[in-house]
Amino acid sequence: MIADRLACLRRQLPEGVELTAVSKFHPVEALREAYDAGQRIFGESRVQEITSKIEAMPDDTVWHFIGHLQTNKVRRLLSTRRIALIESVDTDRLLRAIDDESLRLGIVTRVLLQVHVAREETKFGFSPDELIEFFTSGAFESLRATHICGLMAMASNTDDTARVADDFRRVAALMADIQHLRPDLRGFDTLSMGMSHDYPLAIAAGANLVRIGSLIFGDRV
Ligand SMILES: *Cc1c(COP(=O)(O)O)cnc(C)c1O
């Protein structure tokens, strides 16, 4: 079942678009099924859950953290030494905490900065203006053990596809603006947008990483 859904989904992803299989709240057996079907990148949103799943899954599983991360849990998360990408860095303070901890551990942590474009108050992330300011000021240059690889965003949670498409296009434009502003930024090329219900619109806008859960694993329990 999971293997079929994955295969079906993969056929719809254009060349160059990577898939984070969002496995939060699903048991290890479900991840195992996806792994056996060839999936390697898994996304989790809680530190406790990702830590125990890392223990239970094969060593070549690739782990992305996609949830809201509290500063006081950074040490626990990074001490696994298995986090390939934190997709959801939503404050400068968190970024600094990740950098400090990575330096202490002697690792380089790859991150995406989360942008808030959805017209909902509950969403986390930097505003587009804050990000432009962040890159204009060169604030990232003081990072010692963190590599900013791109942006992550969620669109407004609505059936209005025009609005969703517009949210995605604004993030893609912001990414291009930052690249233009900072041509010296290396490896700033990952644009993570799109979930089960809106990933085709995200890809159309330029996403090259999608985060899909329920379409693969079914409803979360
Ligand atoms: C849960 C989650 C997803 C996946 O959502 P689905 O609708 O199950 O595809 C993607 N991104 C983030 C940040 C999430 O928390």
CSV table of C-alpha atoms and ligand atoms in Angstrom, one decimal:
chain,number,residue,atom,x,y,z
A,1,MET,CA,0.0,0.0,0.0
A,2,ILE,CA,2.6,2.5,1.1
A,3,ALA,CA,4.9,1.2,-1.7
A,4,ASP,CA,2.2,1.8,-4.3
A,5,ARG,CA,1.4,5.3,-3.1
A,6,LEU,CA,5.1,6.1,-3.1
A,7,ALA,CA,5.6,4.8,-6.6
A,8,CYS,CA,2.5,6.7,-7.8
A,9,LEU,CA,3.8,9.9,-6.2
A,10,ARG,CA,7.3,9.5,-7.6
A,11,ARG,CA,6.0,9.3,-11.1
A,12,GLN,CA,4.5,12.7,-10.6
A,13,LEU,CA,7.6,14.4,-9.4
A,14,PRO,CA,9.7,16.0,-12.1
A,15,GLU,CA,13.4,15.3,-12.4
A,16,GLY,CA,15.2,17.4,-9.8
A,17,VAL,CA,12.4,17.5,-7.3
A,18,GLU,CA,13.3,15.6,-4.1
A,19,LEU,CA,10.8,14.1,-1.7
A,20,THR,CA,10.8,14.3,2.1
A,21,ALA,CA,8.5,11.5,3.3
A,22,VAL,CA,6.8,13.1,6.3
A,23,SER,CA,6.4,10.2,8.7
A,24,LYS,CA,5.5,12.0,11.9
A,25,PHE,CA,3.0,10.1,14.1
A,26,HIS,CA,3.4,7.0,12.0
A,27,PRO,CA,4.9,3.8,13.5
A,28,VAL,CA,8.4,2.6,12.5
A,29,GLU,CA,6.8,-0.2,10.5
A,30,ALA,CA,5.3,2.3,8.1
A,31,LEU,CA,8.7,4.0,7.7
A,32,ARG,CA,10.2,0.6,7.1
A,33,GLU,CA,7.8,-0.1,4.3
A,34,ALA,CA,8.7,3.2,2.6
A,35,TYR,CA,12.3,2.5,3.1
A,36,ASP,CA,12.0,-1.0,1.5
A,37,ALA,CA,10.3,0.7,-1.4
A,38,GLY,CA,13.4,2.9,-1.8
A,39,GLN,CA,12.5,6.0,0.1
A,40,ARG,CA,15.5,7.4,2.0
A,41,ILE,CA,14.6,10.9,3.2
A,42,PHE,CA,12.2,11.1,6.1
A,43,GLY,CA,10.8,14.2,7.8
A,44,GLU,CA,9.8,14.3,11.5
A,45,SER,CA,8.6,17.2,13.6
A,46,ARG,CA,9.3,16.2,17.2
A,47,VAL,CA,12.7,15.7,18.8
A,48,GLN,CA,11.7,12.8,20.9
A,49,GLU,CA,10.1,11.0,18.0
A,50,ILE,CA,12.9,11.5,15.5
A,51,THR,CA,15.5,10.4,18.1
A,52,SER,CA,13.8,7.0,18.7
A,53,LYS,CA,13.1,6.5,15.0
A,54,ILE,CA,16.7,7.1,14.2
A,55,GLU,CA,17.6,4.3,16.5
A,56,ALA,CA,15.1,1.9,14.9
A,57,MET,CA,15.8,2.6,11.2
A,58,PRO,CA,18.8,1.6,9.0
A,59,ASP,CA,21.9,3.8,9.1
A,60,ASP,CA,21.5,5.1,5.6
A,61,THR,CA,18.1,6.7,6.3
A,62,VAL,CA,18.3,10.4,5.8
A,63,TRP,CA,16.6,12.5,8.4
A,64,HIS,CA,15.1,16.0,8.0
A,65,PHE,CA,13.6,17.9,10.9
A,66,ILE,CA,10.6,19.8,9.8
A,67,GLY,CA,8.8,20.9,13.0
A,68,HIS,CA,9.0,23.9,15.2
A,69,LEU,CA,12.2,23.4,17.2
A,70,GLN,CA,12.7,24.8,20.7
A,71,THR,CA,16.1,26.2,21.4
A,72,ASN,CA,16.4,24.0,24.5
A,73,LYS,CA,16.0,20.9,22.4
A,74,VAL,CA,18.7,21.7,19.8
A,75,ARG,CA,21.4,19.8,21.8
A,76,ARG,CA,19.3,16.7,22.0
A,77,LEU,CA,18.5,16.8,18.3
A,78,LEU,CA,22.0,17.5,17.0
A,79,SER,CA,23.7,15.0,19.4
A,80,THR,CA,22.2,12.3,17.3
A,81,ARG,CA,24.7,13.5,14.6
A,82,ARG,CA,22.2,12.2,12.1
A,83,ILE,CA,20.2,15.3,11.0
A,84,ALA,CA,20.9,15.9,7.4
A,85,LEU,CA,18.7,19.0,7.2
A,86,ILE,CA,16.7,21.2,9.6
A,87,GLU,CA,14.0,22.6,7.3
A,88,SER,CA,12.3,24.7,9.8
A,89,VAL,CA,14.6,27.3,11.3
A,90,ASP,CA,12.2,30.1,12.2
A,91,THR,CA,14.2,32.6,14.4
A,92,ASP,CA,17.6,34.1,14.5
A,93,ARG,CA,17.9,32.9,18.1
A,94,LEU,CA,17.4,29.3,17.0
A,95,LEU,CA,19.9,29.7,14.2
A,96,ARG,CA,22.5,30.9,16.7
A,97,ALA,CA,21.7,28.0,19.0
A,98,ILE,CA,22.1,25.5,16.2
A,99,ASP,CA,25.4,27.1,15.2
A,100,ASP,CA,26.8,27.1,18.8
A,101,GLU,CA,25.8,23.5,19.3
A,102,SER,CA,27.2,22.4,15.9
A,103,LEU,CA,30.5,24.0,16.6
A,104,ARG,CA,30.6,22.3,20.0
A,105,LEU,CA,29.9,18.9,18.4
A,106,GLY,CA,32.4,19.5,15.5
A,107,ILE,CA,29.7,19.1,12.8
A,108,VAL,CA,28.3,21.4,10.2
A,109,THR,CA,24.5,21.5,10.2
A,110,ARG,CA,22.5,22.2,7.1
A,111,VAL,CA,19.4,24.3,7.5
A,112,LEU,CA,16.6,26.0,5.6
A,113,LEU,CA,15.1,29.2,6.8
A,114,GLN,CA,11.3,29.1,7.2
A,115,VAL,CA,9.4,31.9,5.6
A,116,HIS,CA,6.0,33.0,6.7
A,117,VAL,CA,3.9,34.0,3.8
A,118,ALA,CA,0.6,32.3,4.6
A,119,ARG,CA,-2.1,34.6,5.7
A,120,GLU,CA,-2.6,32.9,9.1
A,121,GLU,CA,-1.3,34.1,12.4
A,122,THR,CA,-0.4,30.7,13.7
A,123,LYS,CA,2.4,29.9,11.2
A,124,PHE,CA,6.0,30.2,12.3
A,125,GLY,CA,8.8,31.7,10.3
A,126,PHE,CA,10.6,34.8,9.2
A,127,SER,CA,8.7,37.4,7.3
A,128,PRO,CA,10.1,38.2,3.7
A,129,ASP,CA,11.3,41.6,5.0
A,130,GLU,CA,13.1,40.0,7.9
A,131,LEU,CA,14.9,37.6,5.5
A,132,ILE,CA,15.9,40.4,3.1
A,133,GLU,CA,17.3,42.3,6.1
A,134,PHE,CA,19.1,39.2,7.4
A,135,PHE,CA,20.8,38.7,4.1
A,136,THR,CA,21.5,42.3,3.4
A,137,SER,CA,23.1,42.8,6.8
A,138,GLY,CA,25.4,39.8,6.2
A,139,ALA,CA,24.2,38.4,9.5
A,140,PHE,CA,24.8,34.9,8.2
A,141,GLU,CA,28.5,35.5,7.7
A,142,SER,CA,29.1,35.1,11.4
A,143,LEU,CA,27.8,31.5,11.4
A,144,ARG,CA,30.7,29.1,11.9
A,145,ALA,CA,29.1,25.6,11.7
A,146,THR,CA,25.8,26.2,9.9
A,147,HIS,CA,25.1,26.1,6.2
A,148,ILE,CA,22.0,27.9,5.0
A,149,CYS,CA,20.9,25.8,2.1
A,150,GLY,CA,17.7,27.6,1.1
A,151,LEU,CA,14.1,28.3,2.2
A,152,MET,CA,11.1,26.4,3.4
A,153,ALA,CA,7.5,27.6,3.4
A,154,MET,CA,3.9,26.6,3.9
A,155,ALA,CA,1.1,28.2,1.9
A,156,SER,CA,-2.1,29.4,3.3
A,157,ASN,CA,-4.4,26.6,4.4
A,158,THR,CA,-7.2,27.2,2.0
A,159,ASP,CA,-9.0,25.7,-1.0
A,160,ASP,CA,-8.4,28.9,-2.9
A,161,THR,CA,-5.7,27.6,-5.3
A,162,ALA,CA,-5.0,31.1,-6.7
A,163,ARG,CA,-4.0,32.2,-3.3
A,164,VAL,CA,-1.9,29.1,-2.6
A,165,ALA,CA,-0.1,29.5,-5.9
A,166,ASP,CA,0.5,33.1,-5.1
A,167,ASP,CA,2.0,32.3,-1.7
A,168,PHE,CA,4.4,29.8,-3.4
A,169,ARG,CA,5.4,32.3,-6.1
A,170,ARG,CA,6.1,34.9,-3.5
A,171,VAL,CA,8.5,32.5,-1.8
A,172,ALA,CA,10.2,31.6,-5.1
A,173,ALA,CA,10.6,35.3,-5.9
A,174,LEU,CA,12.1,35.9,-2.5
A,175,MET,CA,14.6,33.1,-3.0
A,176,ALA,CA,15.6,34.7,-6.4
A,177,ASP,CA,15.9,38.1,-4.7
A,178,ILE,CA,18.2,36.7,-2.1
A,179,GLN,CA,20.3,34.9,-4.6
A,180,HIS,CA,20.6,38.2,-6.6
A,181,LEU,CA,21.4,40.2,-3.4
A,182,ARG,CA,24.0,37.7,-2.4
A,183,PRO,CA,25.6,36.0,-5.4
A,184,ASP,CA,28.4,34.9,-3.1
A,185,LEU,CA,26.0,32.6,-1.1
A,186,ARG,CA,27.1,29.1,-1.8
A,187,GLY,CA,24.7,26.2,-2.0
A,188,PHE,CA,21.7,28.3,-1.4
A,189,ASP,CA,19.5,26.5,-3.8
A,190,THR,CA,16.9,24.3,-1.9
A,191,LEU,CA,13.3,25.5,-2.0
A,192,SER,CA,11.1,23.3,0.2
A,193,MET,CA,7.4,23.9,-0.5
A,194,GLY,CA,4.4,21.7,-1.0
A,195,MET,CA,2.5,19.1,1.0
A,196,SER,CA,0.0,16.4,0.2
A,197,HIS,CA,-2.8,18.8,-0.9
A,198,ASP,CA,-0.8,21.5,-2.7
A,199,TYR,CA,2.5,20.0,-4.0
A,200,PRO,CA,1.7,20.4,-7.7
A,201,LEU,CA,1.3,24.1,-7.2
A,202,ALA,CA,4.5,24.3,-5.3
A,203,ILE,CA,6.4,22.5,-8.0
A,204,ALA,CA,4.9,24.7,-10.6
A,205,ALA,CA,6.2,27.7,-8.6
A,206,GLY,CA,9.7,26.2,-8.5
A,207,ALA,CA,10.0,24.0,-5.4
A,208,ASN,CA,12.7,21.4,-5.6
A,209,LEU,CA,11.9,19.7,-2.3
A,210,VAL,CA,8.4,18.6,-1.3
A,211,ARG,CA,7.3,17.4,2.1
A,212,ILE,CA,4.6,14.8,1.8
A,213,GLY,CA,3.0,12.8,4.5
A,214,SER,CA,-0.6,11.7,4.4
A,215,LEU,CA,-0.5,11.0,0.6
A,216,ILE,CA,2.1,8.3,1.4
A,217,PHE,CA,1.2,7.1,4.9
A,218,GLY,CA,-2.5,7.8,5.1
A,219,ASP,CA,-4.0,9.8,7.9
A,220,ARG,CA,-2.0,10.4,11.0
A,221,VAL,CA,-3.0,8.5,14.1
B,1,LIG,C1,3.0,17.5,8.6
B,1,LIG,C2,3.8,18.4,7.7
B,1,LIG,C3,3.9,18.1,6.4
B,1,LIG,C4,3.1,17.0,5.6
B,1,LIG,O1,1.8,17.2,5.6
B,1,LIG,P1,0.8,16.3,4.7
B,1,LIG,O2,-0.4,17.1,4.6
B,1,LIG,O3,0.6,15.1,5.6
B,1,LIG,O4,1.5,16.0,3.5
B,1,LIG,C5,4.7,19.0,5.6
B,1,LIG,N1,5.4,20.0,6.2
B,1,LIG,C6,5.3,20.2,7.5
B,1,LIG,C7,6.1,21.4,8.0
B,1,LIG,C8,4.5,19.5,8.3
B,1,LIG,O5,4.5,19.7,9.6
